[in-house]
Tab-separated table of C-alpha atoms in Angstrom:
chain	number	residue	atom	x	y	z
A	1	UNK	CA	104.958	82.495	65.916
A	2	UNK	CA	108.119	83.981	67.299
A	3	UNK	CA	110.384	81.659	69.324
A	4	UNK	CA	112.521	84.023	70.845
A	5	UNK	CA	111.710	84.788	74.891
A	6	UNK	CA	109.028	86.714	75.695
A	7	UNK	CA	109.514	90.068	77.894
A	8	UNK	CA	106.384	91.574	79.386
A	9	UNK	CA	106.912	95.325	80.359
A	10	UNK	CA	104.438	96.794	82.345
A	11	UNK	CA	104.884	100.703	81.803
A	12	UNK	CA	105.741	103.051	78.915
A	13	UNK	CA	109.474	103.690	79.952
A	14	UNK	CA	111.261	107.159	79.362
A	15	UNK	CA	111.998	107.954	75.799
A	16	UNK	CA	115.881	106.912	75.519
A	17	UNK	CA	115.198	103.526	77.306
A	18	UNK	CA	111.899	103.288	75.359
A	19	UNK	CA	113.938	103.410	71.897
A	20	UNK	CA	116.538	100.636	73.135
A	21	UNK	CA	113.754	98.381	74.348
A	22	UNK	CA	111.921	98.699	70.711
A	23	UNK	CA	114.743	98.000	68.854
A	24	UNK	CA	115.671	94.658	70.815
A	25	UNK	CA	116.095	91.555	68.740
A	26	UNK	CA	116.823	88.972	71.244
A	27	UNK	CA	113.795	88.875	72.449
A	28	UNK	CA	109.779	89.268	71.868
A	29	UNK	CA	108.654	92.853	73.667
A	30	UNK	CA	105.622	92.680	74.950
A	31	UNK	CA	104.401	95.868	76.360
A	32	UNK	CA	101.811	97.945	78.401
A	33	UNK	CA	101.910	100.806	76.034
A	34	UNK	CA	100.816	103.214	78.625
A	35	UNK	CA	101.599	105.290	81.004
A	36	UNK	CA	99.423	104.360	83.820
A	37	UNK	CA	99.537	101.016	85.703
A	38	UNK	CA	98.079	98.071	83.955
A	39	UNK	CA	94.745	96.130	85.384
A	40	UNK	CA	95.535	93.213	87.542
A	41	UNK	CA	93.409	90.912	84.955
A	42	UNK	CA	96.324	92.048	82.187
A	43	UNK	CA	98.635	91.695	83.905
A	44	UNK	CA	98.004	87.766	85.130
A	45	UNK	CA	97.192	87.177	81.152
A	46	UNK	CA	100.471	88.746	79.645
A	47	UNK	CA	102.428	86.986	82.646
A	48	UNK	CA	101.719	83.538	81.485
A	49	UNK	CA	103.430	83.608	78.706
A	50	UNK	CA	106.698	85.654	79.615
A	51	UNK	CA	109.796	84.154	80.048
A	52	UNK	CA	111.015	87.775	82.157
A	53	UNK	CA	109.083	90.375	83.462
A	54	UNK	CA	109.858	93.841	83.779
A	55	UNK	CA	107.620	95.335	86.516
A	56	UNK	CA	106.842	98.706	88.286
A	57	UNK	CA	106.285	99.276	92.458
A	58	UNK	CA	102.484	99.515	91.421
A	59	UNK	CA	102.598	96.200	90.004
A	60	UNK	CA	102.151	93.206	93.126
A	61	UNK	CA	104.396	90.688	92.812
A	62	UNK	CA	102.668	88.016	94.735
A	63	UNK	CA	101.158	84.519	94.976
A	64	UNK	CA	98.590	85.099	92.399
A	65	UNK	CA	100.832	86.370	90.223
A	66	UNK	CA	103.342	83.852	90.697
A	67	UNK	CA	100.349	81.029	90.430
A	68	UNK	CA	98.797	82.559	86.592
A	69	UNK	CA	102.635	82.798	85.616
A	70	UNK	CA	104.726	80.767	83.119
A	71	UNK	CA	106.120	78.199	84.194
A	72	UNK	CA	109.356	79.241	82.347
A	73	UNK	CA	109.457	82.399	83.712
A	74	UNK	CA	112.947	83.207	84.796
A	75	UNK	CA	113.507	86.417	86.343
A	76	UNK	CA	111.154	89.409	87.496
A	77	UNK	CA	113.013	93.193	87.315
A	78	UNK	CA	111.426	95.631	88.751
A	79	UNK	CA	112.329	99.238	87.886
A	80	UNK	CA	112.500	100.859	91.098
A	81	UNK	CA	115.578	100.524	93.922
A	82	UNK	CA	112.626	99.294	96.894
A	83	UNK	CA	111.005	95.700	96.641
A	84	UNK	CA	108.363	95.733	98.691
A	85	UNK	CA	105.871	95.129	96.265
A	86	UNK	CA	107.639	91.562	95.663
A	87	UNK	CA	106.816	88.287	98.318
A	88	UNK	CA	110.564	87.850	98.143
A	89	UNK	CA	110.136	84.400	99.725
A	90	UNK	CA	107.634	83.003	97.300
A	91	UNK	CA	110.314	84.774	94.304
A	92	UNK	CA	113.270	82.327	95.841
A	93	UNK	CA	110.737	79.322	96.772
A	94	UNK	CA	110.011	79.631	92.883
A	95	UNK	CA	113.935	79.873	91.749
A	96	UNK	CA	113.646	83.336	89.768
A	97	UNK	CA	116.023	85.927	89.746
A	98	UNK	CA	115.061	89.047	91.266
A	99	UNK	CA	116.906	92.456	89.927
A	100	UNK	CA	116.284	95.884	91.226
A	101	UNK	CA	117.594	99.749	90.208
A	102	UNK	CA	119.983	100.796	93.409
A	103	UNK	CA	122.476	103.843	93.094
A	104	UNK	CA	121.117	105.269	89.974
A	105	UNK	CA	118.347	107.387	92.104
A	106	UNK	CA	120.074	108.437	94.459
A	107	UNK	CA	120.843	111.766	93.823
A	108	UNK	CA	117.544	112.555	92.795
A	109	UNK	CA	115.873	111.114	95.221
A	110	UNK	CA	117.918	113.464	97.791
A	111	UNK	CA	117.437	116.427	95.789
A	112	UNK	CA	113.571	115.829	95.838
A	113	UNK	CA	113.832	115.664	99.924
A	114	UNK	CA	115.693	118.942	99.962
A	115	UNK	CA	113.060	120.233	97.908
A	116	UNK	CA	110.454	118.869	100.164
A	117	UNK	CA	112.711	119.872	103.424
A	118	UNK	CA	112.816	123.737	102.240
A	119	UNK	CA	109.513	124.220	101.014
A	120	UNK	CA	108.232	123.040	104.064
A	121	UNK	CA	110.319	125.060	106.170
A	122	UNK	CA	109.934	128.385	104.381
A	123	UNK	CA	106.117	127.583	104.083
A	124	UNK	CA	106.112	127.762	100.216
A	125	UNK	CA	102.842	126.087	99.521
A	126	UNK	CA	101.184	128.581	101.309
A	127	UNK	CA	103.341	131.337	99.221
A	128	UNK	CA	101.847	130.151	96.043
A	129	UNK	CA	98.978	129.761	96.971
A	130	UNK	CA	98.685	133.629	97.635
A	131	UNK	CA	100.246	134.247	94.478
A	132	UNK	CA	97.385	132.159	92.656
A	133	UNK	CA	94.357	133.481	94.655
A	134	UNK	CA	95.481	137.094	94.085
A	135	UNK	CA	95.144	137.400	97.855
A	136	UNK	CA	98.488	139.226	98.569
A	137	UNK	CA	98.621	142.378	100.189
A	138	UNK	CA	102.259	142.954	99.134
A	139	UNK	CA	105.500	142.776	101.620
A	140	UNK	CA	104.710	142.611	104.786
A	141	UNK	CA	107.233	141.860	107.276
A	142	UNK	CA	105.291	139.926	110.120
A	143	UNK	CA	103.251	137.343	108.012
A	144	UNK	CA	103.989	134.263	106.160
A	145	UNK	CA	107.506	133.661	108.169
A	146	UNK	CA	108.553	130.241	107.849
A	147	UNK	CA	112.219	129.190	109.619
A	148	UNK	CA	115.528	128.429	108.487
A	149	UNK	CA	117.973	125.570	109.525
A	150	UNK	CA	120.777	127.616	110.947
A	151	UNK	CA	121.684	126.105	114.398
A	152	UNK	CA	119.385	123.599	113.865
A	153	UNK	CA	119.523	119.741	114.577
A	154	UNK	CA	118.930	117.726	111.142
A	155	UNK	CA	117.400	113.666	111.815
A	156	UNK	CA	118.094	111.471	109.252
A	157	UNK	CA	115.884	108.095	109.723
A	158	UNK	CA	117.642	105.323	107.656
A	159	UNK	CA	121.390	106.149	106.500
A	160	UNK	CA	121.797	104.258	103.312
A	161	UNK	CA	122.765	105.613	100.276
A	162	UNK	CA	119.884	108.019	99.933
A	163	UNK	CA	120.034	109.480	103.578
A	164	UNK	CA	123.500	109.686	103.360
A	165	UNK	CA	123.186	111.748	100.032
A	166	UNK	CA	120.228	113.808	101.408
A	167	UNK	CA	122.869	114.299	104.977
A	168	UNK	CA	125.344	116.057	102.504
A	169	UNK	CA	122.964	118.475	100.474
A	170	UNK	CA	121.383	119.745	103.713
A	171	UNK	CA	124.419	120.091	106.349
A	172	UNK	CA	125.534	123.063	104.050
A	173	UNK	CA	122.321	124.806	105.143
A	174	UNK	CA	123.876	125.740	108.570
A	175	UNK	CA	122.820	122.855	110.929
A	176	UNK	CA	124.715	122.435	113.866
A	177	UNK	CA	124.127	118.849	114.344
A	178	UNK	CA	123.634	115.626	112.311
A	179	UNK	CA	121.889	112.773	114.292
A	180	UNK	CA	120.920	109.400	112.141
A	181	UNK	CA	119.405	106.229	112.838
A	182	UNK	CA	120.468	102.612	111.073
A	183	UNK	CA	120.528	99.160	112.030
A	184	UNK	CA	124.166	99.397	112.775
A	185	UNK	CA	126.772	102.280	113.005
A	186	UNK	CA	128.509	104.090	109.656
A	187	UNK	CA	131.401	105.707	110.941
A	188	UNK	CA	132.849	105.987	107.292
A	189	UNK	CA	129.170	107.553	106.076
A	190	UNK	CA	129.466	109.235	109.330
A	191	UNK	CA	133.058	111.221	109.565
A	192	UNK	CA	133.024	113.711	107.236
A	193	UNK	CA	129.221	115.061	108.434
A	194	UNK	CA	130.361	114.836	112.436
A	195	UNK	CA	127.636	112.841	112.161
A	196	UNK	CA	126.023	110.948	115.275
A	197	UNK	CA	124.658	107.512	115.064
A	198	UNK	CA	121.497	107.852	118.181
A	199	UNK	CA	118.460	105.743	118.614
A	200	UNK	CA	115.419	106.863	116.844
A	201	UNK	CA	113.292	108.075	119.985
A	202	UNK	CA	117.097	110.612	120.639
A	203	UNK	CA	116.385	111.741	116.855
A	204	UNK	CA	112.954	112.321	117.177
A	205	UNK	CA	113.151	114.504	120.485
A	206	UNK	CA	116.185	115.920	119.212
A	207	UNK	CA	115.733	117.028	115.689
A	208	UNK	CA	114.397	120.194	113.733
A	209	UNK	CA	113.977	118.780	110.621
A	210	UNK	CA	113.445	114.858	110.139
A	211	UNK	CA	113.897	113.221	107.015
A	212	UNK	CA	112.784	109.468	106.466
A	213	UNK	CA	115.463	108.127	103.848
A	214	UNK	CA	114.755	104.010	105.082
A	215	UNK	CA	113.303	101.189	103.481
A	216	UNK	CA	109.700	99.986	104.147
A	217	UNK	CA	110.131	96.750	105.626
A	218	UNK	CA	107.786	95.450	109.052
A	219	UNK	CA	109.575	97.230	111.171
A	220	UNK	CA	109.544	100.208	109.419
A	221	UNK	CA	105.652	100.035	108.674
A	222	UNK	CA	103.787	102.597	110.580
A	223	UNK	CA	106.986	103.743	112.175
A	224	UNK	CA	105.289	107.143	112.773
A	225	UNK	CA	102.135	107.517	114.252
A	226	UNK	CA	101.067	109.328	117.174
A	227	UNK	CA	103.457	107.712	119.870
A	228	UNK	CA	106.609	109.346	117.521
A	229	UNK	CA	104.937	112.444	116.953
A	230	UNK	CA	104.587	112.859	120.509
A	231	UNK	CA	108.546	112.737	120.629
A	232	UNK	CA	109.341	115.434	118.326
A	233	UNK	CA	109.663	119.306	119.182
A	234	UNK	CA	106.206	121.587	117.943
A	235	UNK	CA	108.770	123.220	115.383
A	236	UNK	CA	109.450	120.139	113.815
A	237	UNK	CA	109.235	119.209	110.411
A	238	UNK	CA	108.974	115.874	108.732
A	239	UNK	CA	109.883	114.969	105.428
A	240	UNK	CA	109.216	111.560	103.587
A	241	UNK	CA	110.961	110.162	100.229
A	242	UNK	CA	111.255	106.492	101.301
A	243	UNK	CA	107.449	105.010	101.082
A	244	UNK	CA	104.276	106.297	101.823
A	245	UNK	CA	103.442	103.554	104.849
A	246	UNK	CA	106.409	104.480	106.937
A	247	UNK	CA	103.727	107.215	108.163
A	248	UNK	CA	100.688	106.992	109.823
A	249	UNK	CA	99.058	109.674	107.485
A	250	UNK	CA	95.767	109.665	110.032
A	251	UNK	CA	98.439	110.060	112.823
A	252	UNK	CA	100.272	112.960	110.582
A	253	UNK	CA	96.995	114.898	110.248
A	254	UNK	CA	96.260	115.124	113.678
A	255	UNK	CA	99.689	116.080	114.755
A	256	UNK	CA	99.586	119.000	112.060
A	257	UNK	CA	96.222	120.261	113.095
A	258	UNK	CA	97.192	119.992	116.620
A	259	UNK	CA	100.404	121.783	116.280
A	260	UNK	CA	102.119	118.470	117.790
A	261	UNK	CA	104.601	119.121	114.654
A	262	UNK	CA	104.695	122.357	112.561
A	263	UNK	CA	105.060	121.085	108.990
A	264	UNK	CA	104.955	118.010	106.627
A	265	UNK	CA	106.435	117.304	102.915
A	266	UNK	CA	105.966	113.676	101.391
A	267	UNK	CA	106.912	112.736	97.912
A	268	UNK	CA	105.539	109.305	99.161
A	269	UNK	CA	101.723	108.331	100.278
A	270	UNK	CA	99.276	105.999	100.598
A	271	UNK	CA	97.672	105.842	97.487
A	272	UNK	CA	99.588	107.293	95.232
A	273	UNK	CA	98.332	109.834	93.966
A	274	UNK	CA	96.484	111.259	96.997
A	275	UNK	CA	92.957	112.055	96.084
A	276	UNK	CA	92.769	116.168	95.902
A	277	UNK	CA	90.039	116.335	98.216
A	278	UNK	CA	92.325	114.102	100.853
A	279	UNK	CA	92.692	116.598	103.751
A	280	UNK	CA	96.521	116.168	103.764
A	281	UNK	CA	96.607	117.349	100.147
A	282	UNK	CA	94.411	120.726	100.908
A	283	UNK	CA	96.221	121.102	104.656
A	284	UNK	CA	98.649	124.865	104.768
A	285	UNK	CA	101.441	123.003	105.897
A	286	UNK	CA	101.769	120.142	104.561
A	287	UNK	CA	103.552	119.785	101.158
A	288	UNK	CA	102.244	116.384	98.747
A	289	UNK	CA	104.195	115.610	95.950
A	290	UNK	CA	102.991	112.701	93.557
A	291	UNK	CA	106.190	110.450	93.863
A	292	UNK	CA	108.718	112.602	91.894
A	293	UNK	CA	111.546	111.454	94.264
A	294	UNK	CA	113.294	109.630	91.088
A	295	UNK	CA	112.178	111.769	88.195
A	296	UNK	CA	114.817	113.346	85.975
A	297	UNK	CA	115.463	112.721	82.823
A	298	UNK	CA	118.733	111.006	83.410
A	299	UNK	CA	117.907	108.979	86.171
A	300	UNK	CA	114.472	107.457	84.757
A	301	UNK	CA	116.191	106.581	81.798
A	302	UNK	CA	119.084	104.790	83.886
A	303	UNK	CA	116.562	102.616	85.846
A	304	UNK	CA	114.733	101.419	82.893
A	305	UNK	CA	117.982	100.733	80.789
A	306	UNK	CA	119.419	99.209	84.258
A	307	UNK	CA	115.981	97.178	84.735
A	308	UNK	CA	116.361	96.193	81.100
A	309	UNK	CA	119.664	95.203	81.343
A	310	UNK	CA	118.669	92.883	84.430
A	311	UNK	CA	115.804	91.092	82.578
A	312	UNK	CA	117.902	90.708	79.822
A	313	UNK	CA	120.575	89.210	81.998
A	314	UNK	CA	118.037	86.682	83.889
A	315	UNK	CA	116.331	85.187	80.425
A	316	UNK	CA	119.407	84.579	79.081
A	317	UNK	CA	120.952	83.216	82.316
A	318	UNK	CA	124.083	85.917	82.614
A	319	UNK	CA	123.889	87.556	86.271
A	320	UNK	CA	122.216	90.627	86.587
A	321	UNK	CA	123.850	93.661	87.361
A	322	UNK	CA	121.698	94.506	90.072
A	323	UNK	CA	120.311	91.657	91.797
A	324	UNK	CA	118.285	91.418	95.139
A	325	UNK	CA	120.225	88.501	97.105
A	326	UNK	CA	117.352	86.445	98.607
């Protein structure tokens, strides 16, 4: 029986990351060979006798977990920049480390909004969807006409890395306005887009296109349901990248099909994936991606090799180079 550590990976990683953790000699890899999420019973089993864990946002980090766990477990990484997956008070109450992936995503993660922000906008779902039905009657000049963001006002909800990043693809676009909401100013994010730092109900009425780029933490939970979509202009459009329970998808729907808002793109629900019968999926304007914010080549393979690096780090008692101060 091995006596080195034990690390207990819950995913498949990307293929470069997936080589490096294979050939690893410091410690035992343990692995859920797969690349869907592993049963909770697994899981609880393979925890108790890892010394680090190496975890996904699917995977709940929580008091039953921390309960069937070994004793000697030292630090949980989870491959993914948000947390809340992990009771981050029962984590310090238990002494482990907790890492996390920030920066790598981050320009993927913005790119992905853009994405989301201009297929919305130029009402590209419903574009294809011609194209695959066969149903096109050729050029036409008075149907299908989405809008453009010339002039417009651009909200960005949660000014962090990523909505800072997602601020500085779009303002090239033509807006004439950047308002964004945080818990405190960022002049220095701030300067260089004229950028305005405004409550959230002066975004909402304000803005053309809203994009939520914040954490989901209780305040953020539910953050827009039918009293925000109230606020916003008909011609709105939202886009989501953050996490799926920011928005009130019941809420969403009915502002769509009431023409409260004119368009929806979410890289983000609740569940993930969306059933393909859900009526947000099958709804003309409203654009479902199935979590792609992060996925590139390059920057999958940095989070795992970054997530990798911080269980490493915590079973061997180095600091981590990404660690969640709790």
């Amino acid at each position: 029986m091995s006596s080195r550590p034990v690390l207990f990976v819950t995913r498949e990683l990307p293929a470069l990351a997936q080589r490096r953790l294979e050939a690893l000699t410091e410690v035992e890899v343990r692995q859920h060979r797969q690349i869907t999420a592993i049963g909770r019973s697994d899981l609880l089993q393979a925890v108790a006798s890892a010394d680090g864990l190496l975890c996904m946002l699917s995977d709940k980090i929580d008091n039953e977990l921390l309960q069937a766990a070994n004793p000697l477990l030292k630090v949980i990484s989870t491959c993914s920049v948000g947390y809340d997956h992990v009771d981050t008070d029962l984590v310090k109450q238990r002494g482990l480390k907790l890492g996390y992936t920030p920066n790598v995503l981050t320009d993927a993660t913005a790119d992905t909004t853009v994405l989301l922000a201009l297929m919305a906008s130029r009402r590209a779902k419903e574009a294809l969807d011609i194209v695959h039905s066969g149903r096109g009657g050729g050029f036409s000049l008075s149907t299908g006409l989405g809008t453009q963001f010339t002039d417009k006002t651009l909200g960005i909800v949660g000014f962090g890395r990523i909505g800072c990043a997602t601020a500085h693809r779009l303002a090239p676009f033509g807006f004439s306005q950047v308002l964004y909401t945080a818990s405190q100013p960022h002049p220095d994010r701030a300067s260089p887009l004229h950028a305005q730092h405004v409550t959230l109900d002066h975004l909402l009425t304000h803005s053309d296109l809203v994009c939520i780029c914040c954490p989901l933490n209780p305040q953020t939970a539910n953050m827009f349901n039918n009293q925000a979509f109230a606020l916003m202009k008909p011609s709105a459009i939202l886009v989501n990248t953050a996490r799926g329970a920011i928005v009130n998808q019941d809420d969403l729907l009915h502002a769509l099909e009431s023409g409260r808002i004119a368009a929806a793109g979410l890289d983000v629900t609740v569940p993930e994936p969306l059933p393909a019968e859900h009526p947000l999926v099958r709804h003309p304007r409203c654009v479902v991606l199935p979590h792609i914010g992060s996925a590139t080549e390059e920057t999958r393979n940095a989070m795992a090799n970054l997530a990798v690096d911080n269980a490493l780090a915590g079973i061997f008692g180095r600091p981590l180079k990404a660690e969640v101060q709790l």
